[in-house]
Structures are given as structure tokens and as C-alpha cells.
PDB file of C-alpha atoms in Angstrom:
ATOM      1  CA  UNK A   1     -13.833 -44.431 -57.665  1.00 69.00           C
ATOM      2  CA  UNK A   2     -12.148 -44.207 -61.327  1.00 73.00           C
ATOM      3  CA  UNK A   3     -11.414 -41.825 -63.486  1.00 72.00           C
ATOM      4  CA  UNK A   4     -14.442 -40.596 -64.830  1.00 76.00           C
ATOM      5  CA  UNK A   5     -16.241 -40.632 -61.636  1.00 80.00           C
ATOM      6  CA  UNK A   6     -13.054 -38.099 -60.374  1.00 73.00           C
ATOM      7  CA  UNK A   7     -13.800 -35.958 -63.586  1.00 75.00           C
ATOM      8  CA  UNK A   8     -17.003 -36.194 -63.547  1.00 77.00           C
ATOM      9  CA  UNK A   9     -17.338 -34.931 -60.243  1.00 77.00           C
ATOM     10  CA  UNK A  10     -14.670 -32.602 -59.861  1.00 74.00           C
ATOM     11  CA  UNK A  11     -12.848 -34.296 -57.037  1.00 74.00           C
ATOM     12  CA  UNK A  12      -9.494 -33.170 -57.609  1.00 71.00           C
ATOM     13  CA  UNK A  13     -10.904 -29.231 -57.344  1.00 74.00           C
ATOM     14  CA  UNK A  14     -12.823 -30.148 -54.336  1.00 79.00           C
ATOM     15  CA  UNK A  15     -10.065 -31.582 -52.549  1.00 75.00           C
ATOM     16  CA  UNK A  16      -7.892 -28.774 -53.189  1.00 72.00           C
ATOM     17  CA  UNK A  17     -10.332 -26.066 -52.164  1.00 73.00           C
ATOM     18  CA  UNK A  18     -11.153 -28.103 -48.985  1.00 73.00           C
ATOM     19  CA  UNK A  19     -15.205 -28.671 -50.019  1.00 79.00           C
ATOM     20  CA  UNK A  20     -14.844 -32.413 -50.418  1.00 78.00           C
ATOM     21  CA  UNK A  21     -16.268 -34.510 -47.098  1.00 84.00           C
ATOM     22  CA  UNK A  22     -14.224 -36.308 -44.901  1.00 83.00           C
ATOM     23  CA  UNK A  23     -15.595 -39.642 -46.513  1.00 82.00           C
ATOM     24  CA  UNK A  24     -14.470 -38.391 -49.800  1.00 79.00           C
ATOM     25  CA  UNK A  25     -11.164 -37.262 -48.874  1.00 76.00           C
ATOM     26  CA  UNK A  26     -10.432 -40.638 -47.316  1.00 83.00           C
ATOM     27  CA  UNK A  27     -11.445 -42.385 -50.606  1.00 82.00           C
ATOM     28  CA  UNK A  28      -9.994 -40.145 -53.012  1.00 76.00           C
ATOM     29  CA  UNK A  29      -6.411 -40.320 -50.637  1.00 79.00           C
ATOM     30  CA  UNK A  30      -6.546 -44.086 -51.021  1.00 83.00           C
ATOM     31  CA  UNK A  31      -6.965 -44.105 -54.401  1.00 77.00           C
ATOM     32  CA  UNK A  32      -4.107 -42.586 -55.091  1.00 78.00           C
ATOM     33  CA  UNK A  33      -2.039 -44.456 -53.198  1.00 79.00           C
ATOM     34  CA  UNK A  34      -3.597 -47.619 -54.817  1.00 79.00           C
ATOM     35  CA  UNK A  35      -3.275 -45.717 -58.474  1.00 75.00           C
ATOM     36  CA  UNK A  36      -0.264 -43.960 -58.577  1.00 70.00           C
ATOM     37  CA  UNK A  37       0.079 -44.353 -62.356  1.00 71.00           C
ATOM     38  CA  UNK A  38      -3.198 -43.009 -63.163  1.00 69.00           C
ATOM     39  CA  UNK A  39      -2.547 -40.189 -60.564  1.00 66.00           C
ATOM     40  CA  UNK A  40      -0.487 -38.430 -63.605  1.00 67.00           C
ATOM     41  CA  UNK A  41      -2.828 -38.920 -66.286  1.00 66.00           C
ATOM     42  CA  UNK A  42      -5.833 -36.631 -64.040  1.00 66.00           C
ATOM     43  CA  UNK A  43      -2.654 -33.725 -64.482  1.00 65.00           C
ATOM     44  CA  UNK A  44      -2.960 -33.107 -60.612  1.00 66.00           C
ATOM     45  CA  UNK A  45       0.719 -32.240 -60.401  1.00 68.00           C
ATOM     46  CA  UNK A  46       0.003 -29.610 -63.267  1.00 68.00           C
ATOM     47  CA  UNK A  47      -3.146 -28.115 -61.131  1.00 68.00           C
ATOM     48  CA  UNK A  48      -1.189 -28.066 -58.034  1.00 69.00           C
ATOM     49  CA  UNK A  49       1.848 -26.229 -59.769  1.00 70.00           C
ATOM     50  CA  UNK A  50      -0.825 -23.437 -60.793  1.00 67.00           C
ATOM     51  CA  UNK A  51      -2.409 -23.356 -57.366  1.00 66.00           C
ATOM     52  CA  UNK A  52       1.093 -22.661 -56.225  1.00 67.00           C
ATOM     53  CA  UNK A  53       1.720 -19.757 -58.892  1.00 70.00           C
ATOM     54  CA  UNK A  54      -1.641 -18.324 -57.917  1.00 62.00           C
ATOM     55  CA  UNK A  55      -0.566 -18.369 -53.808  1.00 61.00           C
ATOM     56  CA  UNK A  56       2.883 -16.881 -55.034  1.00 66.00           C
ATOM     57  CA  UNK A  57       1.233 -13.779 -57.383  1.00 65.00           C
ATOM     58  CA  UNK A  58      -0.969 -13.193 -54.511  1.00 63.00           C
ATOM     59  CA  UNK A  59       1.549 -12.679 -51.783  1.00 60.00           C
ATOM     60  CA  UNK A  60       0.417 -15.310 -49.710  1.00 63.00           C
ATOM     61  CA  UNK A  61       3.331 -18.017 -47.841  1.00 64.00           C
ATOM     62  CA  UNK A  62       3.391 -20.955 -49.595  1.00 57.00           C
ATOM     63  CA  UNK A  63       2.710 -24.172 -47.522  1.00 58.00           C
ATOM     64  CA  UNK A  64       6.394 -25.192 -46.717  1.00 53.00           C
ATOM     65  CA  UNK A  65       7.339 -21.454 -45.956  1.00 58.00           C
ATOM     66  CA  UNK A  66       7.893 -21.072 -42.213  1.00 58.00           C
ATOM     67  CA  UNK A  67       5.147 -18.451 -40.719  1.00 59.00           C
ATOM     68  CA  UNK A  68       5.955 -15.646 -39.693  1.00 59.00           C
ATOM     69  CA  UNK A  69       5.922 -15.383 -35.604  1.00 60.00           C
ATOM     70  CA  UNK A  70       4.056 -13.186 -33.588  1.00 59.00           C
ATOM     71  CA  UNK A  71       5.705 -10.293 -31.962  1.00 56.00           C
ATOM     72  CA  UNK A  72       5.596 -12.067 -28.607  1.00 53.00           C
ATOM     73  CA  UNK A  73       7.579 -15.103 -30.163  1.00 57.00           C
ATOM     74  CA  UNK A  74      10.857 -12.953 -31.104  1.00 62.00           C
ATOM     75  CA  UNK A  75      13.689 -13.142 -28.738  1.00 65.00           C
ATOM     76  CA  UNK A  76      14.003  -9.571 -27.903  1.00 69.00           C
ATOM     77  CA  UNK A  77      10.385  -9.227 -27.067  1.00 66.00           C
ATOM     78  CA  UNK A  78      10.588 -12.602 -25.321  1.00 64.00           C
ATOM     79  CA  UNK A  79      13.729 -11.382 -23.467  1.00 71.00           C
ATOM     80  CA  UNK A  80      12.292  -8.098 -22.340  1.00 75.00           C
ATOM     81  CA  UNK A  81       9.091  -9.327 -21.145  1.00 77.00           C
ATOM     82  CA  UNK A  82      11.232 -11.806 -19.097  1.00 80.00           C
ATOM     83  CA  UNK A  83      13.309  -8.956 -17.742  1.00 79.00           C
ATOM     84  CA  UNK A  84      10.507  -6.888 -16.976  1.00 78.00           C
ATOM     85  CA  UNK A  85       8.606 -10.108 -14.968  1.00 81.00           C
ATOM     86  CA  UNK A  86      12.179 -10.199 -12.902  1.00 79.00           C
ATOM     87  CA  UNK A  87      12.205  -6.837 -11.925  1.00 84.00           C
ATOM     88  CA  UNK A  88       8.453  -6.801 -10.969  1.00 80.00           C
ATOM     89  CA  UNK A  89       9.141 -10.150  -8.923  1.00 78.00           C
ATOM     90  CA  UNK A  90      12.217  -8.515  -7.243  1.00 77.00           C
ATOM     91  CA  UNK A  91      10.329  -4.955  -6.330  1.00 79.00           C
ATOM     92  CA  UNK A  92       7.237  -7.416  -5.173  1.00 80.00           C
ATOM     93  CA  UNK A  93       9.491  -9.064  -2.965  1.00 79.00           C
ATOM     94  CA  UNK A  94      11.794  -5.651  -1.926  1.00 78.00           C
ATOM     95  CA  UNK A  95       8.064  -4.104  -0.892  1.00 79.00           C
ATOM     96  CA  UNK A  96       7.144  -7.346   0.767  1.00 75.00           C
ATOM     97  CA  UNK A  97      10.174  -7.193   3.139  1.00 74.00           C
ATOM     98  CA  UNK A  98       9.838  -3.419   3.517  1.00 74.00           C
ATOM     99  CA  UNK A  99       6.098  -3.925   4.810  1.00 71.00           C
ATOM    100  CA  UNK A 100       7.496  -6.320   7.525  1.00 74.00           C
ATOM    101  CA  UNK A 101      10.460  -4.458   8.398  1.00 73.00           C
ATOM    102  CA  UNK A 102       7.922  -1.340   9.126  1.00 74.00           C
ATOM    103  CA  UNK A 103       5.166  -3.524  11.056  1.00 72.00           C
ATOM    104  CA  UNK A 104       7.787  -5.125  12.911  1.00 73.00           C
ATOM    105  CA  UNK A 105       9.293  -1.206  14.021  1.00 73.00           C
ATOM    106  CA  UNK A 106       5.614  -0.516  14.572  1.00 72.00           C
ATOM    107  CA  UNK A 107       4.867  -3.303  16.789  1.00 69.00           C
ATOM    108  CA  UNK A 108       8.347  -2.567  18.856  1.00 66.00           C
ATOM    109  CA  UNK A 109       7.790   1.072  19.343  1.00 57.00           C
ATOM    110  CA  UNK A 110       3.717   0.225  20.638  1.00 60.00           C
ATOM    111  CA  UNK A 111       5.531  -2.213  22.895  1.00 61.00           C
ATOM    112  CA  UNK A 112       7.893   0.275  23.974  1.00 52.00           C
ATOM    113  CA  UNK A 113       5.010   2.842  24.625  1.00 49.00           C
ATOM    114  CA  UNK A 114       3.265   0.020  26.451  1.00 52.00           C
ATOM    115  CA  UNK A 115       6.131  -0.710  28.626  1.00 50.00           C
ATOM    116  CA  UNK A 116       7.736   2.440  29.052  1.00 53.00           C
ATOM    117  CA  UNK A 117       9.188   2.387  32.537  1.00 65.00           C
ATOM    118  CA  UNK A 118       9.212   6.141  34.158  1.00 74.00           C
ATOM    119  CA  UNK A 119      13.001   7.132  34.796  1.00 76.00           C
ATOM    120  CA  UNK A 120      14.417   7.522  38.196  1.00 75.00           C
ATOM    121  CA  UNK A 121      14.878  11.242  39.391  1.00 76.00           C
ATOM    122  CA  UNK A 122      18.231  12.979  38.676  1.00 78.00           C
ATOM    123  CA  UNK A 123      16.978  16.077  40.324  1.00 79.00           C
ATOM    124  CA  UNK A 124      13.787  18.328  42.043  1.00 84.00           C
ATOM    125  CA  UNK A 125      13.186  21.488  40.718  1.00 85.00           C
ATOM    126  CA  UNK A 126      10.471  23.964  42.304  1.00 90.00           C
ATOM    127  CA  UNK A 127       8.932  26.183  39.573  1.00 90.00           C
ATOM    128  CA  UNK A 128       6.626  29.287  40.605  1.00 91.00           C
ATOM    129  CA  UNK A 129       4.480  29.959  37.838  1.00 91.00           C
ATOM    130  CA  UNK A 130       2.241  33.157  37.356  1.00 92.00           C
ATOM    131  CA  UNK A 131      -1.056  32.142  35.826  1.00 93.00           C
ATOM    132  CA  UNK A 132      -2.634  34.606  32.534  1.00 93.00           C
ATOM    133  CA  UNK A 133      -6.063  35.532  33.086  1.00 91.00           C
ATOM    134  CA  UNK A 134      -6.495  36.327  29.612  1.00 92.00           C
ATOM    135  CA  UNK A 135      -6.083  33.040  28.012  1.00 91.00           C
ATOM    136  CA  UNK A 136      -3.546  30.537  27.080  1.00 93.00           C
ATOM    137  CA  UNK A 137       0.248  32.239  26.845  1.00 93.00           C
ATOM    138  CA  UNK A 138       1.436  32.321  23.067  1.00 90.00           C
ATOM    139  CA  UNK A 139       4.765  31.114  24.188  1.00 91.00           C
ATOM    140  CA  UNK A 140       5.989  28.499  26.856  1.00 91.00           C
ATOM    141  CA  UNK A 141       6.715  30.096  30.110  1.00 91.00           C
ATOM    142  CA  UNK A 142       9.313  27.326  31.423  1.00 91.00           C
ATOM    143  CA  UNK A 143      11.075  24.380  30.033  1.00 90.00           C
ATOM    144  CA  UNK A 144      11.559  21.140  32.087  1.00 88.00           C
ATOM    145  CA  UNK A 145      13.725  17.871  31.455  1.00 80.00           C
ATOM    146  CA  UNK A 146      16.390  19.593  29.659  1.00 76.00           C
ATOM    147  CA  UNK A 147      18.675  16.128  29.437  1.00 76.00           C
ATOM    148  CA  UNK A 148      18.074  14.915  32.663  1.00 81.00           C
ATOM    149  CA  UNK A 149      14.848  13.486  34.369  1.00 83.00           C
ATOM    150  CA  UNK A 150      12.976  16.213  37.063  1.00 84.00           C
ATOM    151  CA  UNK A 151      10.410  16.309  39.310  1.00 86.00           C
ATOM    152  CA  UNK A 152       9.033  19.512  38.384  1.00 86.00           C
ATOM    153  CA  UNK A 153       7.125  21.122  41.230  1.00 90.00           C
ATOM    154  CA  UNK A 154       4.653  23.429  39.798  1.00 93.00           C
ATOM    155  CA  UNK A 155       3.607  26.217  42.303  1.00 94.00           C
ATOM    156  CA  UNK A 156       0.481  28.187  40.650  1.00 95.00           C
ATOM    157  CA  UNK A 157       0.389  31.297  42.320  1.00 94.00           C
ATOM    158  CA  UNK A 158      -3.648  31.858  43.192  1.00 93.00           C
ATOM    159  CA  UNK A 159      -3.196  34.261  46.471  1.00 93.00           C
ATOM    160  CA  UNK A 160      -5.496  36.401  44.428  1.00 93.00           C
ATOM    161  CA  UNK A 161      -8.428  33.872  44.034  1.00 93.00           C
ATOM    162  CA  UNK A 162     -11.520  33.591  46.285  1.00 91.00           C
ATOM    163  CA  UNK A 163     -12.005  30.194  46.085  1.00 94.00           C
ATOM    164  CA  UNK A 164     -10.426  27.183  48.045  1.00 91.00           C
ATOM    165  CA  UNK A 165     -10.423  24.376  45.923  1.00 94.00           C
ATOM    166  CA  UNK A 166      -9.200  23.947  42.452  1.00 96.00           C
ATOM    167  CA  UNK A 167      -9.173  21.358  39.657  1.00 95.00           C
ATOM    168  CA  UNK A 168      -6.066  21.758  37.372  1.00 95.00           C
ATOM    169  CA  UNK A 169      -6.279  20.173  33.968  1.00 95.00           C
ATOM    170  CA  UNK A 170      -3.041  19.573  31.616  1.00 94.00           C
ATOM    171  CA  UNK A 171      -3.549  18.918  27.854  1.00 94.00           C
ATOM    172  CA  UNK A 172      -0.352  18.363  25.750  1.00 92.00           C
ATOM    173  CA  UNK A 173      -1.293  20.819  22.968  1.00 91.00           C
ATOM    174  CA  UNK A 174      -2.517  19.638  19.735  1.00 87.00           C
ATOM    175  CA  UNK A 175      -2.754  16.026  20.587  1.00 87.00           C
ATOM    176  CA  UNK A 176      -4.690  15.272  23.741  1.00 87.00           C
ATOM    177  CA  UNK A 177      -5.623  15.824  27.569  1.00 90.00           C
ATOM    178  CA  UNK A 178      -2.937  14.172  29.932  1.00 89.00           C
ATOM    179  CA  UNK A 179      -4.611  14.656  33.408  1.00 90.00           C
ATOM    180  CA  UNK A 180      -7.150  16.542  35.604  1.00 93.00           C
ATOM    181  CA  UNK A 181      -6.515  16.985  39.005  1.00 93.00           C
ATOM    182  CA  UNK A 182      -9.588  17.970  41.311  1.00 92.00           C
ATOM    183  CA  UNK A 183     -10.169  19.418  44.914  1.00 92.00           C
ATOM    184  CA  UNK A 184      -6.567  20.669  45.252  1.00 94.00           C
ATOM    185  CA  UNK A 185      -6.400  23.040  47.995  1.00 94.00           C
ATOM    186  CA  UNK A 186      -3.761  25.975  48.422  1.00 93.00           C
ATOM    187  CA  UNK A 187      -0.635  25.878  50.717  1.00 92.00           C
ATOM    188  CA  UNK A 188       0.223  28.456  53.379  1.00 91.00           C
ATOM    189  CA  UNK A 189       1.376  30.600  50.385  1.00 92.00           C
ATOM    190  CA  UNK A 190      -1.277  30.403  48.270  1.00 92.00           C
ATOM    191  CA  UNK A 191       0.038  28.045  45.925  1.00 94.00           C
ATOM    192  CA  UNK A 192      -1.565  25.013  44.146  1.00 94.00           C
ATOM    193  CA  UNK A 193       1.346  22.799  43.692  1.00 93.00           C
ATOM    194  CA  UNK A 194       1.401  19.802  41.171  1.00 93.00           C
ATOM    195  CA  UNK A 195       4.393  17.857  40.809  1.00 89.00           C
ATOM    196  CA  UNK A 196       5.338  15.978  37.443  1.00 87.00           C
ATOM    197  CA  UNK A 197       7.927  13.802  36.583  1.00 87.00           C
ATOM    198  CA  UNK A 198       9.230  14.779  33.446  1.00 82.00           C
ATOM    199  CA  UNK A 199      10.034  11.381  31.964  1.00 81.00           C
ATOM    200  CA  UNK A 200       6.340  10.595  32.137  1.00 82.00           C
ATOM    201  CA  UNK A 201       5.675  13.363  29.429  1.00 82.00           C
ATOM    202  CA  UNK A 202       6.810  13.384  26.155  1.00 81.00           C
ATOM    203  CA  UNK A 203       8.334  16.326  24.569  1.00 86.00           C
ATOM    204  CA  UNK A 204       6.329  19.544  23.585  1.00 88.00           C
ATOM    205  CA  UNK A 205       4.020  22.054  24.760  1.00 92.00           C
ATOM    206  CA  UNK A 206       1.826  21.931  27.757  1.00 94.00           C
ATOM    207  CA  UNK A 207      -1.563  23.653  28.325  1.00 94.00           C
ATOM    208  CA  UNK A 208      -2.492  24.359  32.131  1.00 95.00           C
ATOM    209  CA  UNK A 209      -5.724  25.446  32.989  1.00 95.00           C
ATOM    210  CA  UNK A 210      -6.813  26.093  36.726  1.00 96.00           C
ATOM    211  CA  UNK A 211     -10.397  26.296  37.304  1.00 96.00           C
ATOM    212  CA  UNK A 212     -11.757  27.279  40.789  1.00 94.00           C
ATOM    213  CA  UNK A 213     -14.319  24.656  42.721  1.00 93.00           C
ATOM    214  CA  UNK A 214     -17.108  26.021  44.307  1.00 91.00           C
ATOM    215  CA  UNK A 215     -19.789  24.170  47.187  1.00 87.00           C
ATOM    216  CA  UNK A 216     -21.902  22.861  43.766  1.00 89.00           C
ATOM    217  CA  UNK A 217     -18.985  21.048  42.320  1.00 87.00           C
ATOM    218  CA  UNK A 218     -19.340  24.222  39.645  1.00 90.00           C
ATOM    219  CA  UNK A 219     -16.042  25.552  38.156  1.00 91.00           C
ATOM    220  CA  UNK A 220     -14.961  28.871  36.885  1.00 93.00           C
ATOM    221  CA  UNK A 221     -11.875  29.294  34.871  1.00 94.00           C
ATOM    222  CA  UNK A 222      -8.856  31.350  37.190  1.00 95.00           C
ATOM    223  CA  UNK A 223      -5.648  31.153  34.995  1.00 94.00           C
ATOM    224  CA  UNK A 224      -3.634  29.214  32.152  1.00 96.00           C
ATOM    225  CA  UNK A 225      -0.373  28.577  32.197  1.00 95.00           C
ATOM    226  CA  UNK A 226       2.395  27.148  29.489  1.00 95.00           C
ATOM    227  CA  UNK A 227       5.144  24.434  29.687  1.00 93.00           C
ATOM    228  CA  UNK A 228       7.664  22.746  27.825  1.00 91.00           C
ATOM    229  CA  UNK A 229       9.297  19.489  28.251  1.00 90.00           C
ATOM    230  CA  UNK A 230      12.551  18.697  26.803  1.00 86.00           C
ATOM    231  CA  UNK A 231      14.510  15.584  26.511  1.00 75.00           C
TER     232      UNK A 231
END
């Protein structure tokens, strides 16, 4: 490689525009190192200065200028992103802890319900109830419990019924069935008796349906009652 070869094959122009093959780049750079005096004859510095002026006129950054940082690289944006990440981590930890606390509370409540013993009786109360023959009463007829554990001895008046055996069904209103007592007979006063520990029933309203039971095990509604359990 010599000056004539460089000028004839436009080595400098191709080098500056990046069109020179890798082998050519290596040969040209080696030649420049070995012939520093001859490089000046080629006007290389003038061509480089012209290229730099064109970059400046075009508004392009010069090779030694610091390149503009991306938005995410600025200190303010980085600090904001860090703060958001920290808040997200703290919120996630709080939600996780809250979920664990709720799970533990639910488990304790379930265990309490499963192991809930009947409370010792503090009083026995006799409750005589007239049955409605037109459906469930709209309001409770009596309240049991009232701050103490009672054995509520319900006496449902069926002196007028033509049946001798009865089925008593107790439901917690809007929730579910509590008990079905069958083959109950009237006492000498014509009452069908059902005794309940008030601690065995949760607070709320309860519906009672009394059905007559015939010899074929068929049933026919005789009347309804409604009571409330309080704590």
C-alpha cells in the first residue's frame, strides 16, 4: 500500500464512511502507523476536519461529545422508579401479612366452632307457645337466652289437633335446618314439648313447624311458631 494506491482506490473516503473491508482497515491503519510523515501529504486531517464541520452543521453530536442519556438513566427518573419499587414491595409484604392474619383468624374461628362446648345451664325456663295455623308468624313470639344460658322448655299447644304423633322441624331463618324431631306425643295437657339449650343455637330468629304424623308416616302441617335466641 502506497500513496498512489490509497488515492486511486479512495481508501481514505471508504475508511471514513465505514465501507472499507476489515482487512483493508487493518492494512490502512498499519500503513498510517508506519508512515506518519506521509499521512500529512494525503490531507487526512483536512478531510477529517471537513467531516466534523458537516456533522456540526447537521446538528449531529461530535464523536467526543457525551451522548444524551435515555430518560430512564436520569437521576430523577431513577429515584422515582426506585421509590415506586420500594412502595410496591412494602405493599406486597403488607398484603401478604394481612392475608396470613386473616387465614389464621378464619382457622381459629373454624376451630372454635368445631370445638365449641355447650355452656352450663344457668336457668330453666318454661315457654308455652300458641301455634299459628296460617303460616309462619312475621315476628318472633318469644326470646330466649337474654344474657344467660337457658334450657328453654317449649310447650306447643296442640290440644285441638286430631293427631297423636307429631314431627317438629326447627330452621334458622335464612340459613338452614337445625333439627327434625319425630314421633313426639302430647303430654296430658295436650302440649308437644321440646327442650333446647340456648347455647347450642347461634343468635338469630328460628322457625318451628309442627306436622301431624299419621299411621302411614304421612304428615300434615298443624301450625308454626317463631322464636329468637339472644346472647
